[in-house]
Structure formats: structure tokens, C-alpha cells
PDB file of C-alpha atoms in Angstrom:
ATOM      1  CA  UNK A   1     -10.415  29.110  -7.919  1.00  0.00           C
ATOM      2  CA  UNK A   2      -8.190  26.384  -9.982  1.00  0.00           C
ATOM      3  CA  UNK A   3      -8.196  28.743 -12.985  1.00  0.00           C
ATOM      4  CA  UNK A   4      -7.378  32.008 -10.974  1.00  0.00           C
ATOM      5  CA  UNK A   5      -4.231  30.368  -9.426  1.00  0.00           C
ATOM      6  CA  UNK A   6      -3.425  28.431 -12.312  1.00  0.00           C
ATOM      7  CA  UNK A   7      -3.150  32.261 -14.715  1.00  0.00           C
ATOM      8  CA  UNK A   8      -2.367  34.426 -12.132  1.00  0.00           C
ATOM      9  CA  UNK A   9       1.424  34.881 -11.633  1.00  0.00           C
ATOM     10  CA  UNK A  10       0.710  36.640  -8.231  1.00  0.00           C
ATOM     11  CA  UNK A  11      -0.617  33.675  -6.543  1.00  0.00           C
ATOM     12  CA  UNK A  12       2.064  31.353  -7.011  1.00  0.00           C
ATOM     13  CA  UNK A  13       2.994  30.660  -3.596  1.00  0.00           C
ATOM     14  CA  UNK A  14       2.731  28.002  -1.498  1.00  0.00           C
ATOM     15  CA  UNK A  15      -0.458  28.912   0.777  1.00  0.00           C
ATOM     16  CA  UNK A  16      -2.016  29.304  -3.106  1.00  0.00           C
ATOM     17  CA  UNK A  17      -0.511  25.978  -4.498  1.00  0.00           C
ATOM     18  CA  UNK A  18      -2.207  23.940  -1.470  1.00  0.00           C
ATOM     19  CA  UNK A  19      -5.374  25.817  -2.422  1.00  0.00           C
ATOM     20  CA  UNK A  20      -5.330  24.940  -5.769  1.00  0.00           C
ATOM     21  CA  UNK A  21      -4.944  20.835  -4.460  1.00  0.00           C
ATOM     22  CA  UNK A  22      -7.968  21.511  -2.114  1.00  0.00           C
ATOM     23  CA  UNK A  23     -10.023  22.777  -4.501  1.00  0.00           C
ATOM     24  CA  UNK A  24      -9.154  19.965  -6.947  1.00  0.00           C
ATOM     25  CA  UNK A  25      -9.817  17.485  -4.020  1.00  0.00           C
ATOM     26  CA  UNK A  26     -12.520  19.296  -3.902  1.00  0.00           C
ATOM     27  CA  UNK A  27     -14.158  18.787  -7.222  1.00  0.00           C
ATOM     28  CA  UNK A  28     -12.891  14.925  -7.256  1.00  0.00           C
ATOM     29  CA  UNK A  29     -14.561  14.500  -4.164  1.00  0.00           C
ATOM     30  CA  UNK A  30     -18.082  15.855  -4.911  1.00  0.00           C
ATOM     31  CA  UNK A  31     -17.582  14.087  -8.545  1.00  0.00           C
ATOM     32  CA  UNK A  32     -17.594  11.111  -6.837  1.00  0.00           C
ATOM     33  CA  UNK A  33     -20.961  10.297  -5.049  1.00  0.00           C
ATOM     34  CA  UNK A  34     -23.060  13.267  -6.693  1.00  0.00           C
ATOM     35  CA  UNK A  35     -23.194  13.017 -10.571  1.00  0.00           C
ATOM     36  CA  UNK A  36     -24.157   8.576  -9.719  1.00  0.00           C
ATOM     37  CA  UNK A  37     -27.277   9.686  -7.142  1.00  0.00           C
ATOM     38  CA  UNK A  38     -28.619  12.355  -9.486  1.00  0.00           C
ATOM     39  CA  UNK A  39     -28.872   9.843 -12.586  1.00  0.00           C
ATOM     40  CA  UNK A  40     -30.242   7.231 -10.426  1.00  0.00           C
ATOM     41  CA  UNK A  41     -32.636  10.001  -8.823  1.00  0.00           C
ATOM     42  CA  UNK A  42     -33.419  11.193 -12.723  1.00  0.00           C
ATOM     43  CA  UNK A  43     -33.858   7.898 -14.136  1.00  0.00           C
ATOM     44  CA  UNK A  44     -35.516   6.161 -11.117  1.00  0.00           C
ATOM     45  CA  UNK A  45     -32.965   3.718 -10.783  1.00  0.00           C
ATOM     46  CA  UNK A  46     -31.250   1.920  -7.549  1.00  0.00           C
ATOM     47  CA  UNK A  47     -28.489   0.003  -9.065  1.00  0.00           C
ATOM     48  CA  UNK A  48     -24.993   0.381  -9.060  1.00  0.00           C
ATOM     49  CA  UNK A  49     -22.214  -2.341 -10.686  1.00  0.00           C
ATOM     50  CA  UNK A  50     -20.313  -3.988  -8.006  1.00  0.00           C
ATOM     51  CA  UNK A  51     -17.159  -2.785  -9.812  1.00  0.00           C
ATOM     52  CA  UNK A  52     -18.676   0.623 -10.037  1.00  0.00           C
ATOM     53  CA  UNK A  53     -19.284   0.342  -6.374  1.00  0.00           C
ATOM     54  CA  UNK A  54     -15.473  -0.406  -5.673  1.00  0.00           C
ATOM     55  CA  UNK A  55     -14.595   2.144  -7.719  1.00  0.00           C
ATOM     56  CA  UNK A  56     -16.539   4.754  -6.020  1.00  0.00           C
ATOM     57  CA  UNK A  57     -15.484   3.139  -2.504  1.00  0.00           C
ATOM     58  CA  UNK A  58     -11.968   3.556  -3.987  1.00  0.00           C
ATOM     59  CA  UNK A  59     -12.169   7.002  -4.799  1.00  0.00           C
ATOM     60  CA  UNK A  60     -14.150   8.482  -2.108  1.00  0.00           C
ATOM     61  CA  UNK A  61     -11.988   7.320   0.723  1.00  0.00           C
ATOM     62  CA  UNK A  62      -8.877   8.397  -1.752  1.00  0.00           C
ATOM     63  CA  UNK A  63     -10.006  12.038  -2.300  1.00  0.00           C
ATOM     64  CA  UNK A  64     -11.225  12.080   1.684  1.00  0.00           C
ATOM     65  CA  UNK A  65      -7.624  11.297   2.835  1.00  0.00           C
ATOM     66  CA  UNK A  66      -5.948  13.070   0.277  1.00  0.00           C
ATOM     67  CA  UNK A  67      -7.328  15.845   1.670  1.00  0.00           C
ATOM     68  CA  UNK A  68      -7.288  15.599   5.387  1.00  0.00           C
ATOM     69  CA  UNK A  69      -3.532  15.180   5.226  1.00  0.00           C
ATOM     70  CA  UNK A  70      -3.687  18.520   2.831  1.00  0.00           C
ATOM     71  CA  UNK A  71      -5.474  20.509   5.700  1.00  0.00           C
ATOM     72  CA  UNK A  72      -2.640  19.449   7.923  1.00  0.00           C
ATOM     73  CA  UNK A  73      -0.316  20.485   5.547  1.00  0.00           C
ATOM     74  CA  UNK A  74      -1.820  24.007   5.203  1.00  0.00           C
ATOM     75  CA  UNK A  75      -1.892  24.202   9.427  1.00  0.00           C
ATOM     76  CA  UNK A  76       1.957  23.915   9.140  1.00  0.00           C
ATOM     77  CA  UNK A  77       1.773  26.302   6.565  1.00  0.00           C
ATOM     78  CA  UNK A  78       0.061  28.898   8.231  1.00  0.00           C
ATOM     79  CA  UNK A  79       2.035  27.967  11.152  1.00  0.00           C
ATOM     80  CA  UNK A  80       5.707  28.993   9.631  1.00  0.00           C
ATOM     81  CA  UNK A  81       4.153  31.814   7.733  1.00  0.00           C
ATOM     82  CA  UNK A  82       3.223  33.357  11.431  1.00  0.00           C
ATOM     83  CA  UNK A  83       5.479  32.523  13.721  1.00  0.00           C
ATOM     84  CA  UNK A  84       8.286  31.773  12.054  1.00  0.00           C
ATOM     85  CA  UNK A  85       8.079  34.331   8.874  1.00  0.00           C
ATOM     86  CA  UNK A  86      11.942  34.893   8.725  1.00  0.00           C
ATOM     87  CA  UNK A  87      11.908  30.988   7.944  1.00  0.00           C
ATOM     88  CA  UNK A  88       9.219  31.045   5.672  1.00  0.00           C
ATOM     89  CA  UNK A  89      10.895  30.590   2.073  1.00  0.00           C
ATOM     90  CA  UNK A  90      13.412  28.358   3.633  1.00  0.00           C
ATOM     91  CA  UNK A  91      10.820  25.591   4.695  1.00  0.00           C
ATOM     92  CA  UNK A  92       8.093  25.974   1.958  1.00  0.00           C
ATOM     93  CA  UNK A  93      10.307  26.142  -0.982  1.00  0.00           C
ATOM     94  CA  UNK A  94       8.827  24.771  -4.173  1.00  0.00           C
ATOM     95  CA  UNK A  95      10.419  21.370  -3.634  1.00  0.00           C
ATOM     96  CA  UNK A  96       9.147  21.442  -0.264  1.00  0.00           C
ATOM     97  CA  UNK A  97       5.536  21.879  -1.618  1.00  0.00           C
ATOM     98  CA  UNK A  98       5.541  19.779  -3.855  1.00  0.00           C
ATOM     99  CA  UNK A  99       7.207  16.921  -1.553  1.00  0.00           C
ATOM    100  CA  UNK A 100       4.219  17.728   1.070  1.00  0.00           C
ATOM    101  CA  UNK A 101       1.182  17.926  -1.508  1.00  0.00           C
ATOM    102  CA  UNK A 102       2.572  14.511  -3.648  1.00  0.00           C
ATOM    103  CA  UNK A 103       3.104  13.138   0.257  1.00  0.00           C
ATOM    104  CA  UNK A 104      -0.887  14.238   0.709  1.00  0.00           C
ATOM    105  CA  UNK A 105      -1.912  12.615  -2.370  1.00  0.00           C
ATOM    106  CA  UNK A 106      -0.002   9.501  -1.856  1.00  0.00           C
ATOM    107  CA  UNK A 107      -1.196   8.981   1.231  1.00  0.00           C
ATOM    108  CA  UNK A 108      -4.534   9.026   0.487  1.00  0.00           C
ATOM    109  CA  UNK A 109      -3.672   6.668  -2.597  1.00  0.00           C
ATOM    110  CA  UNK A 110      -2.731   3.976  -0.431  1.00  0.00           C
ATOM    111  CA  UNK A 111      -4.999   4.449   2.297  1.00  0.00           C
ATOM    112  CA  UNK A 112      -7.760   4.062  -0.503  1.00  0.00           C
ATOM    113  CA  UNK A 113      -6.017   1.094  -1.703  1.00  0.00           C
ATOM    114  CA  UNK A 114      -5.892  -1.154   1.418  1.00  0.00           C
ATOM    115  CA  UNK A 115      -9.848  -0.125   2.852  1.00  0.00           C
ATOM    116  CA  UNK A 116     -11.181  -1.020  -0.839  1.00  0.00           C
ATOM    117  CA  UNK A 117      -8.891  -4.271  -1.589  1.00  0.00           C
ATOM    118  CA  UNK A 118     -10.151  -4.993   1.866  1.00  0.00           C
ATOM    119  CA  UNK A 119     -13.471  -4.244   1.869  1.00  0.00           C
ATOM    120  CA  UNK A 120     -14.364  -5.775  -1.626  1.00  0.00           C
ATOM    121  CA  UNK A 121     -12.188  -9.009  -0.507  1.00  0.00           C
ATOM    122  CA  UNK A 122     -14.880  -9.882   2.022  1.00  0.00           C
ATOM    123  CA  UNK A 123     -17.822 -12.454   1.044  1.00  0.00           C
ATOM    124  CA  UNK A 124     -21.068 -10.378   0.719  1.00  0.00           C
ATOM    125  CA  UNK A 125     -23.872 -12.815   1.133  1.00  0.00           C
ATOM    126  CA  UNK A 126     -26.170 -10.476   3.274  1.00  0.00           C
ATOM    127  CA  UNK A 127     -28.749  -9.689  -0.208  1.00  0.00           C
ATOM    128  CA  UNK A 128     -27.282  -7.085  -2.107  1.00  0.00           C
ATOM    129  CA  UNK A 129     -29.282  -3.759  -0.938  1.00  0.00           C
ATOM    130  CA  UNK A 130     -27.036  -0.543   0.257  1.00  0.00           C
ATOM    131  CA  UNK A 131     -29.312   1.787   2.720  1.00  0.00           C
ATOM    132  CA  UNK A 132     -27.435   4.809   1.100  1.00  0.00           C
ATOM    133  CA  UNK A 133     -26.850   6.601  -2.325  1.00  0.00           C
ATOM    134  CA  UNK A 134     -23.792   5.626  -2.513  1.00  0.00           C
ATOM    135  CA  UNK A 135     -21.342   3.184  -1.695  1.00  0.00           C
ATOM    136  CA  UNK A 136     -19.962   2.949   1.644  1.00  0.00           C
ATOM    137  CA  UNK A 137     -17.440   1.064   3.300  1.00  0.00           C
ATOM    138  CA  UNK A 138     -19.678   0.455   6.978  1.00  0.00           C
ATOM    139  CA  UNK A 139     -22.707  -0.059   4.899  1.00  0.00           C
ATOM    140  CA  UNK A 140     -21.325  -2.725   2.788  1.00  0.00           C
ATOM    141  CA  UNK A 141     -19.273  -4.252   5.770  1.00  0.00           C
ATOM    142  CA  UNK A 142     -23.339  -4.511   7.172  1.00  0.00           C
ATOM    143  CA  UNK A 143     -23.195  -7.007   4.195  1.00  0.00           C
ATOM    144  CA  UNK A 144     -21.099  -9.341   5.079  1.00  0.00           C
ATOM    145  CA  UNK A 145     -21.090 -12.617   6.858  1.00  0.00           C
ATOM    146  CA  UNK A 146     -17.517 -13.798   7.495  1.00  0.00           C
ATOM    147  CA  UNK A 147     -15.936 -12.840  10.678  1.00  0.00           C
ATOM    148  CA  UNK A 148     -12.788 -11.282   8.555  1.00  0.00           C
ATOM    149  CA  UNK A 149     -14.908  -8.017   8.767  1.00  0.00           C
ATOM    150  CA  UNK A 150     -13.561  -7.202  12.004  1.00  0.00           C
ATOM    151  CA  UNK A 151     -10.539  -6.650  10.013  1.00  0.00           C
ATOM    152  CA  UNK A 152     -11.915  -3.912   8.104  1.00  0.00           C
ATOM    153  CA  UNK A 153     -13.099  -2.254  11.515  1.00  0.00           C
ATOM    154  CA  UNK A 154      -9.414  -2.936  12.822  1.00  0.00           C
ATOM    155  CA  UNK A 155      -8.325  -0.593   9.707  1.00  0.00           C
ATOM    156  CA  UNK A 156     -10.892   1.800   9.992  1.00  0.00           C
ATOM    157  CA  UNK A 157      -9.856   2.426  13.442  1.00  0.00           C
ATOM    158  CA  UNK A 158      -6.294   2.279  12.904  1.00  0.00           C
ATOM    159  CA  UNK A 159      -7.403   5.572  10.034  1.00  0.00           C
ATOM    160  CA  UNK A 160      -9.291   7.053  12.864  1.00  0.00           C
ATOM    161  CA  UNK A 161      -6.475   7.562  15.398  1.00  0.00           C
ATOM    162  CA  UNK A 162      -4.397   8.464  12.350  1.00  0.00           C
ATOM    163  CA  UNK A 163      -7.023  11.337  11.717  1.00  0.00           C
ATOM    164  CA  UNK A 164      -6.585  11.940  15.468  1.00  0.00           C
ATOM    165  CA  UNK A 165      -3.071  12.618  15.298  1.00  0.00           C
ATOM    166  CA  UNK A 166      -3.811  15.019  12.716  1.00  0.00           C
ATOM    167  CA  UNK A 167      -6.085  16.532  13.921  1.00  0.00           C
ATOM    168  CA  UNK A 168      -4.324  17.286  17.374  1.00  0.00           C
ATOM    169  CA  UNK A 169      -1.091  18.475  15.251  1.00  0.00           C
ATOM    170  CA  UNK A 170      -3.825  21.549  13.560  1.00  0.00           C
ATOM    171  CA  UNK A 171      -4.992  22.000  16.671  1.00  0.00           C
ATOM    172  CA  UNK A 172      -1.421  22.424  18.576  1.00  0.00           C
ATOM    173  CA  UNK A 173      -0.525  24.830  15.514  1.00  0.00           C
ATOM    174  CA  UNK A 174      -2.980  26.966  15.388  1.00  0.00           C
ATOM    175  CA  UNK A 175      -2.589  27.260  19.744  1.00  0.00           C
ATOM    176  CA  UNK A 176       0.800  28.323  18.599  1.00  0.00           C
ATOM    177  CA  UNK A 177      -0.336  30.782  15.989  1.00  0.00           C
ATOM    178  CA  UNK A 178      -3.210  32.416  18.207  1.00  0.00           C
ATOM    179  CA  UNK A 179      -0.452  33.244  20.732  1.00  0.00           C
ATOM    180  CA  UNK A 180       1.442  34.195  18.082  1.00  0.00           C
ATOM    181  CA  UNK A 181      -1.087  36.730  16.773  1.00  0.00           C
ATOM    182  CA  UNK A 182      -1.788  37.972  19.846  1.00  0.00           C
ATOM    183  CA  UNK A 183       1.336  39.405  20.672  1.00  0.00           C
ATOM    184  CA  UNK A 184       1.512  41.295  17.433  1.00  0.00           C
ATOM    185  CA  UNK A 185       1.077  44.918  18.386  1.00  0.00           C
ATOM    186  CA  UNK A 186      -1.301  46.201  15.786  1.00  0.00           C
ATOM    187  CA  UNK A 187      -4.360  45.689  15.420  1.00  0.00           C
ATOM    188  CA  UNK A 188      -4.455  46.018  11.342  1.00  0.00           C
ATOM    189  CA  UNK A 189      -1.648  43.144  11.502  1.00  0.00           C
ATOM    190  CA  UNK A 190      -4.014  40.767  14.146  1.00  0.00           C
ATOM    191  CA  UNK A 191      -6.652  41.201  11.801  1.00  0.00           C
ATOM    192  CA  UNK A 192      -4.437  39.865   8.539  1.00  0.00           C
ATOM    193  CA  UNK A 193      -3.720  36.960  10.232  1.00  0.00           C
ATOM    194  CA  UNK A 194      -6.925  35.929  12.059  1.00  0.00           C
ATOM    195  CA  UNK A 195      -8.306  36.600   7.569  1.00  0.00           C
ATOM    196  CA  UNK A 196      -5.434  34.252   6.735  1.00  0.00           C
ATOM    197  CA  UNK A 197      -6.046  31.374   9.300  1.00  0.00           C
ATOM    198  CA  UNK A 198      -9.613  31.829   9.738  1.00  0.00           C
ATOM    199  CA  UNK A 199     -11.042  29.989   6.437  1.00  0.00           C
ATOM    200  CA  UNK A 200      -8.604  27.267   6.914  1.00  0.00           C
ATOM    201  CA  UNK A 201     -10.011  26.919  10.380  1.00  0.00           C
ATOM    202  CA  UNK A 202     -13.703  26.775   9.296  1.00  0.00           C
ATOM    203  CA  UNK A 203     -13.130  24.084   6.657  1.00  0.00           C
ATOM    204  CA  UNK A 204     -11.194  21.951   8.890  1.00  0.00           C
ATOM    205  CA  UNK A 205     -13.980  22.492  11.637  1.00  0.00           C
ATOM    206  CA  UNK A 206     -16.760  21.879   9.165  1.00  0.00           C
ATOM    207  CA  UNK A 207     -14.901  18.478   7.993  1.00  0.00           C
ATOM    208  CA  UNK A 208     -14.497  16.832  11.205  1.00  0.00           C
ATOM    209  CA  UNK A 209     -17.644  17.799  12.676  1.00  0.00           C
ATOM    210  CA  UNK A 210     -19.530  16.483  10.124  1.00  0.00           C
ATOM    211  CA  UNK A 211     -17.770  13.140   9.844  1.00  0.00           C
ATOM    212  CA  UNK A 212     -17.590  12.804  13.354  1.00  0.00           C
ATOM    213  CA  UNK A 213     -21.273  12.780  13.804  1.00  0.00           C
ATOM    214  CA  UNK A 214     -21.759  10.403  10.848  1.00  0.00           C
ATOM    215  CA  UNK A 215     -19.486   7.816  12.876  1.00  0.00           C
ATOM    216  CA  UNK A 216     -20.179   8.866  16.668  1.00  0.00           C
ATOM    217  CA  UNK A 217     -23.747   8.935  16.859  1.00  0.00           C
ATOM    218  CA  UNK A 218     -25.783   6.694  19.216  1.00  0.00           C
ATOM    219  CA  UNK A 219     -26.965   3.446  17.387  1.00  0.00           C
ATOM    220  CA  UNK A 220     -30.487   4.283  18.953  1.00  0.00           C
ATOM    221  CA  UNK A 221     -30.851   6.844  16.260  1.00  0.00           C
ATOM    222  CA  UNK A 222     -29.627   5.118  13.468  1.00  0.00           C
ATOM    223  CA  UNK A 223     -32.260   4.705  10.696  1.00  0.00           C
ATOM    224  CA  UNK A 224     -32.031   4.800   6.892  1.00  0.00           C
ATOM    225  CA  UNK A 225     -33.233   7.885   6.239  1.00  0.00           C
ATOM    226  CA  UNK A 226     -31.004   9.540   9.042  1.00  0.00           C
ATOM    227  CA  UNK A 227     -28.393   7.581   7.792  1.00  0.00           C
ATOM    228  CA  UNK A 228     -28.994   9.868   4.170  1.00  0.00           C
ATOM    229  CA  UNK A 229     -28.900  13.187   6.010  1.00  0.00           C
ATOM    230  CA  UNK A 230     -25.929  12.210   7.354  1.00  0.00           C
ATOM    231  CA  UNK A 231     -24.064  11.137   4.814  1.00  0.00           C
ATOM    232  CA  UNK A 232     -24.967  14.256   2.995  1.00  0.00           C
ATOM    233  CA  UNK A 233     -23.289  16.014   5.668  1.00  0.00           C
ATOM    234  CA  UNK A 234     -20.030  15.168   5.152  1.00  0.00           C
ATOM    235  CA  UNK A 235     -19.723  13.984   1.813  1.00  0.00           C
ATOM    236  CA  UNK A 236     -21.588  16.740  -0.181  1.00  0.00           C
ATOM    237  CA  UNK A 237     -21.889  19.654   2.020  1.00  0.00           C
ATOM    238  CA  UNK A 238     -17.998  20.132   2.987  1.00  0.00           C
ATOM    239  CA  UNK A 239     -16.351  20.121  -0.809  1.00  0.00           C
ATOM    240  CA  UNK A 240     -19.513  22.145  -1.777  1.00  0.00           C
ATOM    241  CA  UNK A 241     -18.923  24.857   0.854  1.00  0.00           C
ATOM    242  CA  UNK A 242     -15.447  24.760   1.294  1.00  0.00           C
ATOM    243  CA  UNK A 243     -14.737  26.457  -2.112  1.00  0.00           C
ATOM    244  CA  UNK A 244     -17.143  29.553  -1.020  1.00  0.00           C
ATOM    245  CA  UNK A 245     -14.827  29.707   2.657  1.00  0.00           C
ATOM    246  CA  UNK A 246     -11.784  29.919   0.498  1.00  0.00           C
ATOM    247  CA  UNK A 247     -12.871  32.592  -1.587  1.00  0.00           C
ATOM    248  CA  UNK A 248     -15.592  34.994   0.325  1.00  0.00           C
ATOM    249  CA  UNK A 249     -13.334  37.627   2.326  1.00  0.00           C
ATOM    250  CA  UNK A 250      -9.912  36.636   0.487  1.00  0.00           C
ATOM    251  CA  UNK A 251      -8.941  39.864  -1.582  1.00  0.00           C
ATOM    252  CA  UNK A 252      -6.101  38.395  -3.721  1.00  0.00           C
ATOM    253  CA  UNK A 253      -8.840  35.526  -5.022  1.00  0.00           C
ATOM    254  CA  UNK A 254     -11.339  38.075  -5.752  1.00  0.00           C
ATOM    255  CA  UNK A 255      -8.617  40.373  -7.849  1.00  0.00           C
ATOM    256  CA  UNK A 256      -7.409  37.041  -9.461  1.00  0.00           C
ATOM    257  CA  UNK A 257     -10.852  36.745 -10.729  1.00  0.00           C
TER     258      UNK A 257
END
């Protein structure tokens, strides 16, 4: 997908440009957590540095963010492109991508930089064991026995009704774009945009889902290897799936390639 927008001329425009950051989020994100638990799993090893922990702490809730606030971006996108289409050039210009995607990745840059100076700031003194195959921020905060941790929950809650609001913005555009599309009188042009908004919507369904049953469930069912399945969930299955959304039924991807 990153090489087909990169050399193809004809998708050079702004629905393709966030694509290409997704995708790239993407791959950083899977990079992340993946490459360290198959070695380990190879090798038969359970050991991680503490600064390689931090760094994968660092990273995964960077790449995460990153691209949460780049699904909200592509909701707005989708947005203009179908109910406002005479306005379409005018508020997605290049320097408006660009401003909305480095606003994306900044974000998430900061975000990651406050939950892992943070998190690592905290005296661990709780052994040294993670219940998980790689490191993450409630599991090492299970670590810990200072008080200051509620701190780090403070933050991590602050993030969640941050999510929230993001969340409720896609959800408010795409209310707008369904009765958007459903006033269009034929049914060839309902069909191109339900194909253009649909993928979007299945990612961003597939992303909160899974993270919201990784954080919601009921403590009763909490165990270690449940814990695992869940994690999976929504750290490997998402960016592993999501590239397969974006590509399956879109016809200018396919050509590209």
C-alpha cells in the first residue's frame, strides 16, 4: 500500500496521503511488540532490558495515538468529501494535510512522552515479572508500590475521555454522512460512498472494540493467559488486518498495484 501511493501519481490526494500514514502507523505499530515476542518465543527467552521495556512502552502508546487521532482525521475527511464536495479542495489542501497528519503524529509524540516519563518514573519494587509479552503500561503500574501510581491512572483516564471525544466526533460525522448518502438519488452514487466510508468504518470499529474489551472487562475474568488473548486483540490483530480492509474492494489500490 505505502509503495502504490508513494509511485502512483493518481493517488495523490488527500484520502490517499492519510492512507499512506495509516499504513505506516501501521507497520510501526506491529514492529513494535511482534518481532521482541517471536525472538523470545524462538530462543526461549523471558527477558526484556528495562530500557528496552521503556522504549517499547514509548513507542507503542506513540504509534497507538498517532493513529487514533489519524482515524479522526480521515472521518473529517470523508465527511467534507460527502457533504460538502464543492468545499473539498478548499479544506484539504496539501498544507491542510499535512498540518492535520504532522498534528496526528505530534500528538501521539507527546502523549507517548508523558505516559512513559511517567510510568518509568515510578519505583518498581513489586519483583520484576510482566504477565504479558510485552511491555505494558497497567501491567507494569501492577509493579509498583508508591502511591504516585494513581497518577499514571489519572493520565490514563484523562487519554481515555480524550479517545472519547474522538470517538463521538467519527461517530457524529459519519451520522452526518449516512444522511448525506441517503439523500443521493442514485443508487450507483449510494453505493460509491457507502465503498468509500465503509473500510474506514470497519477499522475504526475493529480498534475500539478491541481495546475497549482489553480495558472494560470484569476483574473476575482477569487471568494471565486471558490477559495474552487480549492483548493480542488489539495490539496485533488491528494493524495486521487493517491493511487487508484498506485494500480488499478499493479499485484504485488494486490498479495502483
Amino acid at each position: 500500500i505505502i509503495t502504490a501511493i508513494a509511485c502512483d501519481h493518481r493517488l495523490h490526494t488527500p484520502m490517499y496521503f492519510f492512507l499512506l500514514n495509516l499504513s505506516l502507523l501501521d507497520l510501526a505499530s506491529i514492529s513494535t511488540s511482534v518481532p521482541k515476542a517471536m525472538s523470545n518465543s524462538l530462543w526461549d527467552i523471558e527477558t526484556i532490558t528495562y530500557t528496552g521495556c521503556a522504549a517499547q512502552v514509548f513507542l507503542f502508546v506513540f504509534f497507538l495515538g498517532a493513529e487514533f487521532s489519524l482515524l479522526t482525521v480521515v472521518a473529517y475527511d470523508r465527511y467534507v468529501a460527502i457533504c460538502k464536495p464543492l468545499h473539498y479542495r478548499t479544506l484539504l489542501g496539501s498544507r491542510a494535510c499535512l498540518h492535520m497528519a504532522a498534528a496526528a503524529w505530534g500528538g501521539g509524540f507527546l502523549n507517548a512522552v508523558l505516559h512513559t516519563a511517567n510510568t518509568f518514573s515510578l519505583p518498581l519494587c513489586q519483583a520484576n515479572a510482566l504477565d504479558q509479552f510485552f511491555c505494558e503500561i497497567p501491567q507494569i503500574l501492577k509493579l509498583s508500590c508508591s502511591l504516585s501510581y494513581l497518577r499514571e491512572v489519572g493520565l490514563l483516564i484523562l487519554s481515555s475521555f480524550l479517545t472519547f471525544g474522538c470517538f463521538v466526533f467519527i461517530l457524529l460525522s459519519y451520522v452526518q454522512i449516512f444522511k448525506a448518502v441517503l439523500r443521493i438519488p442514485s443508487e450507483q452514487g449510494r453505493h460509491k460512498a457507502f465503498s468509500m466510508c465503509l473500510p474506514h468504518l470497519a477499522v475504526v470499529s475493529l480498534f475500539i472494540s478491541t481495546a475497549m474489551f482489553a480495558y472494560l472487562k470484569p476483574l473476575c475474568i482477569s487471568c494471565q493467559s486471558l490477559d495474552v488473548v487480549v492483548a493480542v486483540l488489539y495490539s496485533v490483530v488491528p494493524p495486521a488486518v487493517n491493511p487487508l480492509i484498506y485494500s480488499m474492494r478499493n479499485k484504485e489500490i488494486k490498479g495502483a498495484l
